[in-house]
mmCIF file of C-alpha atoms in Angstrom:
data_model
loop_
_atom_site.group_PDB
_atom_site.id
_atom_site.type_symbol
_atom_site.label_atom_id
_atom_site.label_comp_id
_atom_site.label_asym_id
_atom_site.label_seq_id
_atom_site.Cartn_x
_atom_site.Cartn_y
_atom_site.Cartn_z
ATOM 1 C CA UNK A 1 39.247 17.465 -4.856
ATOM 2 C CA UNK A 2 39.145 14.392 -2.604
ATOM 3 C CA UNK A 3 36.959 16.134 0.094
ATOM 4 C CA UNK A 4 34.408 17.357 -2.877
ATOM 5 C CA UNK A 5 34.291 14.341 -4.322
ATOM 6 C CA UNK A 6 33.301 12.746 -0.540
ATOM 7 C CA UNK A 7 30.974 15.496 0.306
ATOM 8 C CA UNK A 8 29.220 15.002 -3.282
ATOM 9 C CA UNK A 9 28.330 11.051 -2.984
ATOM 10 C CA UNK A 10 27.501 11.322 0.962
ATOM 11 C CA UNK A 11 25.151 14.097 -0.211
ATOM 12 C CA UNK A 12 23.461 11.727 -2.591
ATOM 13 C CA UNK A 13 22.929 9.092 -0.264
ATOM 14 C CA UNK A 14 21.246 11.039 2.018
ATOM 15 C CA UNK A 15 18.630 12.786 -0.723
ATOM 16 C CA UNK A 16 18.049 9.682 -2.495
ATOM 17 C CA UNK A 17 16.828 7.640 0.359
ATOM 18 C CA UNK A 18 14.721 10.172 2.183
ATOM 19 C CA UNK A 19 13.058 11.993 -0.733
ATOM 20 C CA UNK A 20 10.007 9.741 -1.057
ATOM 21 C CA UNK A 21 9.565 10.670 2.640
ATOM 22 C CA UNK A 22 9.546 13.884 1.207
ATOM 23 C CA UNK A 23 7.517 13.987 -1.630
ATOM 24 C CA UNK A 24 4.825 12.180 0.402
ATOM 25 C CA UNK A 25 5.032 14.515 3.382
ATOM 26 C CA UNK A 26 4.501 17.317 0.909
ATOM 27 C CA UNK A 27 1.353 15.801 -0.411
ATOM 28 C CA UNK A 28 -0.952 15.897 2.397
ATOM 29 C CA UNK A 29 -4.363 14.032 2.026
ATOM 30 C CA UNK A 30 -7.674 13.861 4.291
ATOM 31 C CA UNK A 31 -7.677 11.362 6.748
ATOM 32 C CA UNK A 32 -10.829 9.234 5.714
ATOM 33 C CA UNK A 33 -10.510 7.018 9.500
ATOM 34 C CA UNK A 34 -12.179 8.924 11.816
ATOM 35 C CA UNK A 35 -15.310 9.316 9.396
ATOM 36 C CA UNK A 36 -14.900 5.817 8.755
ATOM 37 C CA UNK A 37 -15.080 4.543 11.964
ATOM 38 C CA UNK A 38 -17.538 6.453 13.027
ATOM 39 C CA UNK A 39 -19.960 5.273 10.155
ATOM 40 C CA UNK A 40 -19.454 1.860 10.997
ATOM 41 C CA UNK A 41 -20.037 2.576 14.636
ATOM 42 C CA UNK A 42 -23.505 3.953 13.366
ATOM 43 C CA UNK A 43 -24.326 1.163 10.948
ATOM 44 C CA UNK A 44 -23.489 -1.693 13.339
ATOM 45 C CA UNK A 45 -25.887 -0.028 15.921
ATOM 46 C CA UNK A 46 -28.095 -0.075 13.390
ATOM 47 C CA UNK A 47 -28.792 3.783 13.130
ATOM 48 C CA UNK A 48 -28.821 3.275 9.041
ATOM 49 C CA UNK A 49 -30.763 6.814 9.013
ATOM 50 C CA UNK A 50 -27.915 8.798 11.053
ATOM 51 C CA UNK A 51 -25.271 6.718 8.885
ATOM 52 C CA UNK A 52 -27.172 7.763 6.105
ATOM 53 C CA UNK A 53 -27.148 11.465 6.518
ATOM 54 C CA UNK A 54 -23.052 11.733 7.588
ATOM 55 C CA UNK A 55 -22.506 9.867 4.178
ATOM 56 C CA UNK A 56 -24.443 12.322 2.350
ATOM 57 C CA UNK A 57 -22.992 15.258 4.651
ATOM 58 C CA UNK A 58 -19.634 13.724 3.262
ATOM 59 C CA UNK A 59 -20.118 12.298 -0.004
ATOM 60 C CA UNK A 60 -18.989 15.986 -1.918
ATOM 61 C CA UNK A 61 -15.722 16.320 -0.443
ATOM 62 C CA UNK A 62 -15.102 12.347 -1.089
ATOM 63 C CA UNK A 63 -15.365 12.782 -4.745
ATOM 64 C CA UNK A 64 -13.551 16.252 -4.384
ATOM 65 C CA UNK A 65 -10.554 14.171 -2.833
ATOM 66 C CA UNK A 66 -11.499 11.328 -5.280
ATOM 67 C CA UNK A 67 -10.119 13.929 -8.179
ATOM 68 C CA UNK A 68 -6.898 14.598 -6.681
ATOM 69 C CA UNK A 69 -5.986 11.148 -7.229
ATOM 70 C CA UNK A 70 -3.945 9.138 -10.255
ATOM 71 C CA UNK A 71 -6.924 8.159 -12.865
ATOM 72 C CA UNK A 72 -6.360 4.554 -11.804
ATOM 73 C CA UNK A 73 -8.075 5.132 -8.003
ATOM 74 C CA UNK A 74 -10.490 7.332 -9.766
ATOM 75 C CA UNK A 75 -11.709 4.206 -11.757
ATOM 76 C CA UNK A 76 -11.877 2.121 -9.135
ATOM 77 C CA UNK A 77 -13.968 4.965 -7.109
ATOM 78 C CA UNK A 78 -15.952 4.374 -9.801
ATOM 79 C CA UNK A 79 -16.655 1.253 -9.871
ATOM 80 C CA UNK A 80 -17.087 0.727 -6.301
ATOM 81 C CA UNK A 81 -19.410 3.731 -6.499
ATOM 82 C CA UNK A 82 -21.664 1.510 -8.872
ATOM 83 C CA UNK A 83 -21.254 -1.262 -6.712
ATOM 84 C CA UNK A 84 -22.755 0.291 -3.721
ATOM 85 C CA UNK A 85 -25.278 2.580 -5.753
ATOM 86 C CA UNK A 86 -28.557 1.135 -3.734
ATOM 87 C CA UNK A 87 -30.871 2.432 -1.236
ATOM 88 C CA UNK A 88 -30.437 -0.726 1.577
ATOM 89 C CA UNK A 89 -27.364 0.557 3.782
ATOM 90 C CA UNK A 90 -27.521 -3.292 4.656
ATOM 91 C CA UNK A 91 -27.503 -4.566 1.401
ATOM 92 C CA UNK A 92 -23.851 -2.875 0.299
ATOM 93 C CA UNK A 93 -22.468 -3.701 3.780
ATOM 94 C CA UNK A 94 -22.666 0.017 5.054
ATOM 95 C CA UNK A 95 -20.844 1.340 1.722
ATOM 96 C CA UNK A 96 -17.879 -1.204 3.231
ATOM 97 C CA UNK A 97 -15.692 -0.957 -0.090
ATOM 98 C CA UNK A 98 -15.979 3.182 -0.573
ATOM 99 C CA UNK A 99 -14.680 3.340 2.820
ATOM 100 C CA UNK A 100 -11.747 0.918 2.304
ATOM 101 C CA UNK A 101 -10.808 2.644 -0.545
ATOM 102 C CA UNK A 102 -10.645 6.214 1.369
ATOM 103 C CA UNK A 103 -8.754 4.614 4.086
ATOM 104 C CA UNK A 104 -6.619 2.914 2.068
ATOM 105 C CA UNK A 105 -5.337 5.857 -0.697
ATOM 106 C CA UNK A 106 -5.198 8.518 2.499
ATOM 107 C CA UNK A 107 -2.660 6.315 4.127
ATOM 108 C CA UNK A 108 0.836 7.486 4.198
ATOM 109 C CA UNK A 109 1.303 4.086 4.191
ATOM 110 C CA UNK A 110 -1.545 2.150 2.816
ATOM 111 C CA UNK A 111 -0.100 -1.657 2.744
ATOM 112 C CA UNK A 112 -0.632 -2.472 6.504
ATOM 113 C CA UNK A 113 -4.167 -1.499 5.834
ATOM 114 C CA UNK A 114 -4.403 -3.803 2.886
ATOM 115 C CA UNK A 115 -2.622 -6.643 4.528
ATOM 116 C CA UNK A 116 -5.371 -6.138 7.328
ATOM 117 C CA UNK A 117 -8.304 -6.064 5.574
ATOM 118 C CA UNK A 118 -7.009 -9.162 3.339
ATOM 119 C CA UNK A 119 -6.357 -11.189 6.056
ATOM 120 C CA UNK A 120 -9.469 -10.543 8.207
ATOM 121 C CA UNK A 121 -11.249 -11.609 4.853
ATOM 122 C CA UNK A 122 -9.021 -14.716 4.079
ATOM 123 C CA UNK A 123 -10.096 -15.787 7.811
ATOM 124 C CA UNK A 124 -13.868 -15.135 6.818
ATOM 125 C CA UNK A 125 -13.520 -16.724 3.559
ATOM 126 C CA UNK A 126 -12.783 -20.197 5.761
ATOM 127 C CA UNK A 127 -16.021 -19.353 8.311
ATOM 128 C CA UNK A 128 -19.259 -20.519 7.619
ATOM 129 C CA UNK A 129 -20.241 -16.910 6.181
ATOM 130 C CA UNK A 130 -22.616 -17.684 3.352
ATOM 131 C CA UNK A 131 -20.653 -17.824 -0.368
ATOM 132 C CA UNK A 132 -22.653 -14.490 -1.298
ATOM 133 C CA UNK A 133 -22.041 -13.045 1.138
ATOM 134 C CA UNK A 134 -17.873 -13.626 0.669
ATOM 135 C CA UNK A 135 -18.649 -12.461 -3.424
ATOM 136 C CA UNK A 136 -19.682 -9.764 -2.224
ATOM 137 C CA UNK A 137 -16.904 -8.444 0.290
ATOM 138 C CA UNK A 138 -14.304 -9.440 -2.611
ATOM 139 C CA UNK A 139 -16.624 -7.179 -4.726
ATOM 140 C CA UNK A 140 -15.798 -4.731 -2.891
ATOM 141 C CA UNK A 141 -12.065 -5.082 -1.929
ATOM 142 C CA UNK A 142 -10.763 -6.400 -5.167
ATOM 143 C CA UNK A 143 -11.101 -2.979 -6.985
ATOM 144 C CA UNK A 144 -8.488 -1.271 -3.951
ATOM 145 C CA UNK A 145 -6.599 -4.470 -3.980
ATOM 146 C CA UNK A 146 -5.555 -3.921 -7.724
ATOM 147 C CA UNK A 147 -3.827 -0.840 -7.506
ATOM 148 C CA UNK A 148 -1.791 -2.256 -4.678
ATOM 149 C CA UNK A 149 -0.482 -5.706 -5.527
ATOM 150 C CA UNK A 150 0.274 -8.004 -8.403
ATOM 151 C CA UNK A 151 -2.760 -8.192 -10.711
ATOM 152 C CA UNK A 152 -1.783 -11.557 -12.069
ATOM 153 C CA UNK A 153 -1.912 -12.706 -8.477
ATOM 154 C CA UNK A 154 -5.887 -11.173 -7.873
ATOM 155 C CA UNK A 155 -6.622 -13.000 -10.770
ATOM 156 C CA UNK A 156 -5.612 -16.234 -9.737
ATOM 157 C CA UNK A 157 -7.792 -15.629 -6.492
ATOM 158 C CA UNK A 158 -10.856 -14.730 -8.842
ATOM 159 C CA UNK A 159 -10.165 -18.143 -10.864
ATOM 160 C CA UNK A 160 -10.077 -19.816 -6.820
ATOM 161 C CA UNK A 161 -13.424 -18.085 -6.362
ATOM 162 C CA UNK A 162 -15.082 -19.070 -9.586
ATOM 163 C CA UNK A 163 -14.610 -22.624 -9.147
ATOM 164 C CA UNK A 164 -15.732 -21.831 -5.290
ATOM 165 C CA UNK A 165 -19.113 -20.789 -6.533
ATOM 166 C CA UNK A 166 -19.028 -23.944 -8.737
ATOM 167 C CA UNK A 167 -18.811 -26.473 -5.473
ATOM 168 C CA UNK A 168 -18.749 -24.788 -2.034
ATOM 169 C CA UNK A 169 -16.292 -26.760 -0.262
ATOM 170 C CA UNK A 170 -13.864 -26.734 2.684
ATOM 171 C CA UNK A 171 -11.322 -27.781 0.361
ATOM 172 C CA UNK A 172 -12.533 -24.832 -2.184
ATOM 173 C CA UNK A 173 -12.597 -22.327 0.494
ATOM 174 C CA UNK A 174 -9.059 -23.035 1.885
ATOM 175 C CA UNK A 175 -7.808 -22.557 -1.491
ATOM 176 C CA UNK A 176 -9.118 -19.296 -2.189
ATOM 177 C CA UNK A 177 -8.102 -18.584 1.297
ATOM 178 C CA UNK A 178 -4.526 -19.081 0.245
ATOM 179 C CA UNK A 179 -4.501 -17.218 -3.070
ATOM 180 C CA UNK A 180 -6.036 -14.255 -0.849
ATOM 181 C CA UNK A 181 -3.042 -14.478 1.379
ATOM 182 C CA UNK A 182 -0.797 -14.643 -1.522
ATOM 183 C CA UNK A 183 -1.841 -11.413 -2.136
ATOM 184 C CA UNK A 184 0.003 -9.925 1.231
ATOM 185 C CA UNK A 185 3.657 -12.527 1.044
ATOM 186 C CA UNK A 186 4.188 -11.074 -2.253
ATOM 187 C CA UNK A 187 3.926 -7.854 -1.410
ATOM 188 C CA UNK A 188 5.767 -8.556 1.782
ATOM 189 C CA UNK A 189 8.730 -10.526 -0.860
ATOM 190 C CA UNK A 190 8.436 -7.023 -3.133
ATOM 191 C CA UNK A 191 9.063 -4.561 0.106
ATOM 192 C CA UNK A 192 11.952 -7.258 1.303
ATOM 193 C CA UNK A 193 13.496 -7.088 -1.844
ATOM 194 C CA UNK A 194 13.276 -3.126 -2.350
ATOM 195 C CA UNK A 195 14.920 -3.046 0.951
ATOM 196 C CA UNK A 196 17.559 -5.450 0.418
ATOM 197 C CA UNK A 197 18.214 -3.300 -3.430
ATOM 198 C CA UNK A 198 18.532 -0.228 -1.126
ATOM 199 C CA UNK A 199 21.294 -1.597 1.684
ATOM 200 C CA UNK A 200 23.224 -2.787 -1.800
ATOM 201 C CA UNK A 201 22.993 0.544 -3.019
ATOM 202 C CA UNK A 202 23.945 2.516 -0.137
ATOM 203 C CA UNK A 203 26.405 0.129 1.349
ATOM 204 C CA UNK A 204 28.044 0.077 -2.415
ATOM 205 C CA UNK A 205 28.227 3.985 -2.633
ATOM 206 C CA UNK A 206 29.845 3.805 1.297
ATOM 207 C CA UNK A 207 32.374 1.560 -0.150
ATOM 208 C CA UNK A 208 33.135 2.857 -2.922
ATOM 209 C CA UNK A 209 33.462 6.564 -0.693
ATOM 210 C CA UNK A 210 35.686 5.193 1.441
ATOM 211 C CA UNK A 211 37.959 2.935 -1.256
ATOM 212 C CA UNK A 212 38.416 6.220 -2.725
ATOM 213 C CA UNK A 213 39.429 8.563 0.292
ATOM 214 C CA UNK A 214 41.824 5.576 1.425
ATOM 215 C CA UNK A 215 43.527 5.789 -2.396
ATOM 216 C CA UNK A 216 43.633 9.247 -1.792
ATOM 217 C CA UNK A 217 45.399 9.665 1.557
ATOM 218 C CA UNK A 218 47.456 6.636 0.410
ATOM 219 C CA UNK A 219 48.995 8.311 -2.875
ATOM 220 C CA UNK A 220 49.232 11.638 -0.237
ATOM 221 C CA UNK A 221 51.185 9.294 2.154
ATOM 222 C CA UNK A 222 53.288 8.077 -0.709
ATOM 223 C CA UNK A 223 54.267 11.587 -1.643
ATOM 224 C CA UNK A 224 54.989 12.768 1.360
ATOM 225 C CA UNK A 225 57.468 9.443 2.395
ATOM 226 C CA UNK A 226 58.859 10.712 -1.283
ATOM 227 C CA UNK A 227 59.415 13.877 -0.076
ATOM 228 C CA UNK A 228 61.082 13.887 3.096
ATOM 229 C CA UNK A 229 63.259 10.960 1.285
ATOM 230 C CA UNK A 230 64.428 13.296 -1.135
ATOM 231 C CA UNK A 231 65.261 15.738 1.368
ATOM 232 C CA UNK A 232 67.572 13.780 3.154
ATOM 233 C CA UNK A 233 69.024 12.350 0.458
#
């Protein structure tokens, strides 16, 4: 009974812990960075034409892959779809926030991707890189952002930028800069804390394993010193 019981909880512990590896290994999804990279390698050389036609060549299977996900990434496809809806390539910063947003939900692990592209823009945010133009990148990363971190904490960075529009100033700018990076420590707190909830909860079930083999082979001890006791008595 002892051994079941042992083989039973180490069996959980090693099911529980690796089966969201699992389920996301099980749930493959395109990777969006090489066509990524190589539209932005087009767009920065200015080939807007060649950029142009690979986004077109593409665009079907994006919003075939665009169905596959929850309905919350399909509104935000949506909206970033309207967002960049325009003839000028230059004007929607070479479809910047459609590509973000394929990068970011193909990722078997998409927060290192967010934390990137949140702190390159916090660092832009403090540049001299016109207030439009810094509207218009949150524009488009705010919509993948949501899905991702604490929405009470993107709204506090869209009150920062509201009163940023109001007066443009280094004071301003440094502030929104810091809600921005807010963003990434409390996502960084929420993984720390996960992981912390995890060691309690396998470390407890180890314990608890090993309390109960040692009150096993202890009352087995006991019996047996009871035994051979008896028999020489």
């Amino acid at each position: 009974m002892g051994r079941v019981m042992l083989l039973f909880i180490c069996s959980l512990i090693f099911t529980i812990v690796p089966s969201g590896l699992a389920h996301s290994w099980s749930e493959g999804s395109p990777d969006w960075e090489a066509f990524a990279s190589q539209y932005r390698r087009l767009a920065a050389d200015e080939k807007f034409d060649l950029a142009e036609r690979l986004w077109n060549s593409k665009y079907a299977e994006m919003e075939q892959y665009v169905q596959t996900l929850p309905d919350q990434h399909k509104e935000a496809w949506t909206r970033l779809d309207m967002y960049g809806s325009t003839n000028n390539l230059e004007e929607t910063r070479w479809e910047e926030g459609l590509l973000t947003f394929l990068e970011v939900t193909s990722s078997d692990n998409p927060y290192p991707v967010i934390t990137e592209k949140l702190e390159h823009f916090s660092d832009r945010s403090l540049s001299s890189v016109p207030l439009d133009d810094i509207e218009k990148e949150w524009n488009m990363i705010r919509p993948v952002v949501m899905n991702f971190v604490d929405k009470a904490k993107v709204q506090e960075a869209d009150q920062a930028l509201q009163e940023l529009s109001i007066v443009d100033s280094v004071t301003g700018r440094e502030h929104f800069s810091g809600k921005i990076i807010e963003l990434v420590q409390v996502k960084s707190q929420d993984d720390w804390n996960a992981f912390l909830l995890t060691v309690l909860f396998i470390g407890g079930a180890i314990l608890v394993t090993l309390l109960y083999v040692g009150a096993i082979n202890y009352r087995e001890s006991s019996k047996n010193r009871h035994t051979m006791k008896s028999s020489h008595s």
